[in-house]
Amino acid sequence: MRYFALAAILLLTTPALAANAPPQLSPYAAKQIVTLMPKLAKAGSPEAAKPIESQVLTLFNQSGSPSVDLLMVRAAAAAQAGDTKTSGKILESITDIAPGFAEAWRVRGMMAADADDDKTAIVYLSKAIALNPHNFQAYAELAGILAEYGDKKQALQYYRKALAIDPYYEGLDKEVQQLARQVEGEKI
């Protein structure tokens, strides 16, 4: 029963989320991401992909607003110090003032998942994907939650989207192979 509720949330929220808030990244970050994504896909090896992946993840954190960027740093510091309540409040403030900033939604999604609030995590991760379809982390994190709930077919689709964006994302190829065997059976 929980699976069906989660699937309904996912199906009902994703299209609506994209229409509700404009994407928000600094112009520099947006331009750099467009330049780096093909390089990431064609890196050739995990070692070559790591620095590109790191650059992309850094760019995902550039909102275009110094205030929002400072709040993200403070939210991360609070989380690292174990103060998830403060971190959550800061992230909620960020998504209130910058609803188009995908990375804040992704981090809120991960915090919800860590708190075993998977329905909320699915909504937030779906919003992050709608706002930033390059966010391979959000795809992989959403896939992991869906796989736990038994929606292996949908999880496989999201894992494959993450792998299409970043073919060298650590551990994803194994997840895809394992789920593909379960969903599609053994290839002859």
mmCIF file with all atom_site columns, C-alpha atoms in Angstrom, residues 119-184:
data_model
loop_
_atom_site.group_PDB
_atom_site.id
_atom_site.type_symbol
_atom_site.label_atom_id
_atom_site.label_alt_id
_atom_site.label_comp_id
_atom_site.label_asym_id
_atom_site.label_entity_id
_atom_site.label_seq_id
_atom_site.pdbx_PDB_ins_code
_atom_site.Cartn_x
_atom_site.Cartn_y
_atom_site.Cartn_z
_atom_site.occupancy
_atom_site.B_iso_or_equiv
_atom_site.pdbx_formal_charge
_atom_site.auth_seq_id
_atom_site.auth_comp_id
_atom_site.auth_asym_id
_atom_site.auth_atom_id
_atom_site.pdbx_PDB_model_num
ATOM 1  C CA . LYS A 1 119 ? 6.996  10.511 0.949   1.00 0.00 ? 119 LYS A CA 1
ATOM 2  C CA . THR A 1 120 ? 8.434  13.965 1.572   1.00 0.00 ? 120 THR A CA 1
ATOM 3  C CA . ALA A 1 121 ? 11.815 12.850 0.240   1.00 0.00 ? 121 ALA A CA 1
ATOM 4  C CA . ILE A 1 122 ? 10.196 11.724 -3.011  1.00 0.00 ? 122 ILE A CA 1
ATOM 5  C CA . VAL A 1 123 ? 8.402  15.048 -3.409  1.00 0.00 ? 123 VAL A CA 1
ATOM 6  C CA . TYR A 1 124 ? 11.555 17.094 -2.744  1.00 0.00 ? 124 TYR A CA 1
ATOM 7  C CA . LEU A 1 125 ? 13.815 14.956 -4.935  1.00 0.00 ? 125 LEU A CA 1
ATOM 8  C CA . SER A 1 126 ? 11.237 15.078 -7.737  1.00 0.00 ? 126 SER A CA 1
ATOM 9  C CA . LYS A 1 127 ? 11.214 18.847 -7.446  1.00 0.00 ? 127 LYS A CA 1
ATOM 10 C CA . ALA A 1 128 ? 15.029 18.952 -7.585  1.00 0.00 ? 128 ALA A CA 1
ATOM 11 C CA . ILE A 1 129 ? 14.954 16.869 -10.777 1.00 0.00 ? 129 ILE A CA 1
ATOM 12 C CA . ALA A 1 130 ? 12.242 19.017 -12.337 1.00 0.00 ? 130 ALA A CA 1
ATOM 13 C CA . LEU A 1 131 ? 14.299 22.133 -11.617 1.00 0.00 ? 131 LEU A CA 1
ATOM 14 C CA . ASN A 1 132 ? 17.660 20.653 -12.613 1.00 0.00 ? 132 ASN A CA 1
ATOM 15 C CA . PRO A 1 133 ? 17.399 17.668 -14.949 1.00 0.00 ? 133 PRO A CA 1
ATOM 16 C CA . HIS A 1 134 ? 21.221 17.390 -14.918 1.00 0.00 ? 134 HIS A CA 1
ATOM 17 C CA . ASN A 1 135 ? 21.270 16.449 -11.241 1.00 0.00 ? 135 ASN A CA 1
ATOM 18 C CA . PHE A 1 136 ? 22.467 12.860 -11.374 1.00 0.00 ? 136 PHE A CA 1
ATOM 19 C CA . GLN A 1 137 ? 22.611 12.701 -7.577  1.00 0.00 ? 137 GLN A CA 1
ATOM 20 C CA . ALA A 1 138 ? 18.904 13.460 -7.261  1.00 0.00 ? 138 ALA A CA 1
ATOM 21 C CA . TYR A 1 139 ? 18.038 10.784 -9.833  1.00 0.00 ? 139 TYR A CA 1
ATOM 22 C CA . ALA A 1 140 ? 20.164 8.204  -8.003  1.00 0.00 ? 140 ALA A CA 1
ATOM 23 C CA . GLU A 1 141 ? 18.815 9.146  -4.576  1.00 0.00 ? 141 GLU A CA 1
ATOM 24 C CA . LEU A 1 142 ? 15.209 8.977  -5.787  1.00 0.00 ? 142 LEU A CA 1
ATOM 25 C CA . ALA A 1 143 ? 15.927 5.627  -7.448  1.00 0.00 ? 143 ALA A CA 1
ATOM 26 C CA . GLY A 1 144 ? 17.283 4.258  -4.184  1.00 0.00 ? 144 GLY A CA 1
ATOM 27 C CA . ILE A 1 145 ? 14.123 5.193  -2.304  1.00 0.00 ? 145 ILE A CA 1
ATOM 28 C CA . LEU A 1 146 ? 11.879 3.726  -4.990  1.00 0.00 ? 146 LEU A CA 1
ATOM 29 C CA . ALA A 1 147 ? 13.897 0.503  -5.058  1.00 0.00 ? 147 ALA A CA 1
ATOM 30 C CA . GLU A 1 148 ? 13.463 0.159  -1.281  1.00 0.00 ? 148 GLU A CA 1
ATOM 31 C CA . TYR A 1 149 ? 9.711  0.387  -1.740  1.00 0.00 ? 149 TYR A CA 1
ATOM 32 C CA . GLY A 1 150 ? 9.721  -2.274 -4.416  1.00 0.00 ? 150 GLY A CA 1
ATOM 33 C CA . ASP A 1 151 ? 9.168  -0.044 -7.440  1.00 0.00 ? 151 ASP A CA 1
ATOM 34 C CA . LYS A 1 152 ? 12.168 -1.579 -9.114  1.00 0.00 ? 152 LYS A CA 1
ATOM 35 C CA . LYS A 1 153 ? 11.049 -0.736 -12.633 1.00 0.00 ? 153 LYS A CA 1
ATOM 36 C CA . GLN A 1 154 ? 10.810 3.005  -11.878 1.00 0.00 ? 154 GLN A CA 1
ATOM 37 C CA . ALA A 1 155 ? 13.987 2.854  -9.802  1.00 0.00 ? 155 ALA A CA 1
ATOM 38 C CA . LEU A 1 156 ? 15.816 1.294  -12.747 1.00 0.00 ? 156 LEU A CA 1
ATOM 39 C CA . GLN A 1 157 ? 14.618 4.109  -15.008 1.00 0.00 ? 157 GLN A CA 1
ATOM 40 C CA . TYR A 1 158 ? 15.913 6.758  -12.605 1.00 0.00 ? 158 TYR A CA 1
ATOM 41 C CA . TYR A 1 159 ? 19.213 4.955  -12.098 1.00 0.00 ? 159 TYR A CA 1
ATOM 42 C CA . ARG A 1 160 ? 19.618 4.775  -15.867 1.00 0.00 ? 160 ARG A CA 1
ATOM 43 C CA . LYS A 1 161 ? 18.915 8.501  -16.182 1.00 0.00 ? 161 LYS A CA 1
ATOM 44 C CA . ALA A 1 162 ? 21.600 9.189  -13.581 1.00 0.00 ? 162 ALA A CA 1
ATOM 45 C CA . LEU A 1 163 ? 24.038 6.928  -15.433 1.00 0.00 ? 163 LEU A CA 1
ATOM 46 C CA . ALA A 1 164 ? 23.244 8.593  -18.758 1.00 0.00 ? 164 ALA A CA 1
ATOM 47 C CA . ILE A 1 165 ? 24.247 11.919 -17.235 1.00 0.00 ? 165 ILE A CA 1
ATOM 48 C CA . ASP A 1 166 ? 27.265 10.591 -15.341 1.00 0.00 ? 166 ASP A CA 1
ATOM 49 C CA . PRO A 1 167 ? 28.375 7.160  -16.587 1.00 0.00 ? 167 PRO A CA 1
ATOM 50 C CA . TYR A 1 168 ? 31.096 7.092  -13.929 1.00 0.00 ? 168 TYR A CA 1
ATOM 51 C CA . TYR A 1 169 ? 28.979 7.889  -10.858 1.00 0.00 ? 169 TYR A CA 1
ATOM 52 C CA . GLU A 1 170 ? 30.377 5.551  -8.252  1.00 0.00 ? 170 GLU A CA 1
ATOM 53 C CA . GLY A 1 171 ? 28.414 2.337  -7.773  1.00 0.00 ? 171 GLY A CA 1
ATOM 54 C CA . LEU A 1 172 ? 25.571 3.162  -10.151 1.00 0.00 ? 172 LEU A CA 1
ATOM 55 C CA . ASP A 1 173 ? 26.583 0.708  -12.842 1.00 0.00 ? 173 ASP A CA 1
ATOM 56 C CA . LYS A 1 174 ? 26.317 -2.153 -10.334 1.00 0.00 ? 174 LYS A CA 1
ATOM 57 C CA . GLU A 1 175 ? 22.902 -0.934 -9.138  1.00 0.00 ? 175 GLU A CA 1
ATOM 58 C CA . VAL A 1 176 ? 21.675 -0.789 -12.725 1.00 0.00 ? 176 VAL A CA 1
ATOM 59 C CA . GLN A 1 177 ? 22.987 -4.276 -13.524 1.00 0.00 ? 177 GLN A CA 1
ATOM 60 C CA . GLN A 1 178 ? 21.435 -5.766 -10.396 1.00 0.00 ? 178 GLN A CA 1
ATOM 61 C CA . LEU A 1 179 ? 18.054 -4.100 -10.903 1.00 0.00 ? 179 LEU A CA 1
ATOM 62 C CA . ALA A 1 180 ? 18.038 -4.858 -14.618 1.00 0.00 ? 180 ALA A CA 1
ATOM 63 C CA . ARG A 1 181 ? 18.393 -8.567 -13.831 1.00 0.00 ? 181 ARG A CA 1
ATOM 64 C CA . GLN A 1 182 ? 15.502 -8.349 -11.382 1.00 0.00 ? 182 GLN A CA 1
ATOM 65 C CA . VAL A 1 183 ? 13.254 -6.266 -13.642 1.00 0.00 ? 183 VAL A CA 1
ATOM 66 C CA . GLU A 1 184 ? 14.165 -7.516 -17.099 1.00 0.00 ? 184 GLU A CA 1
#
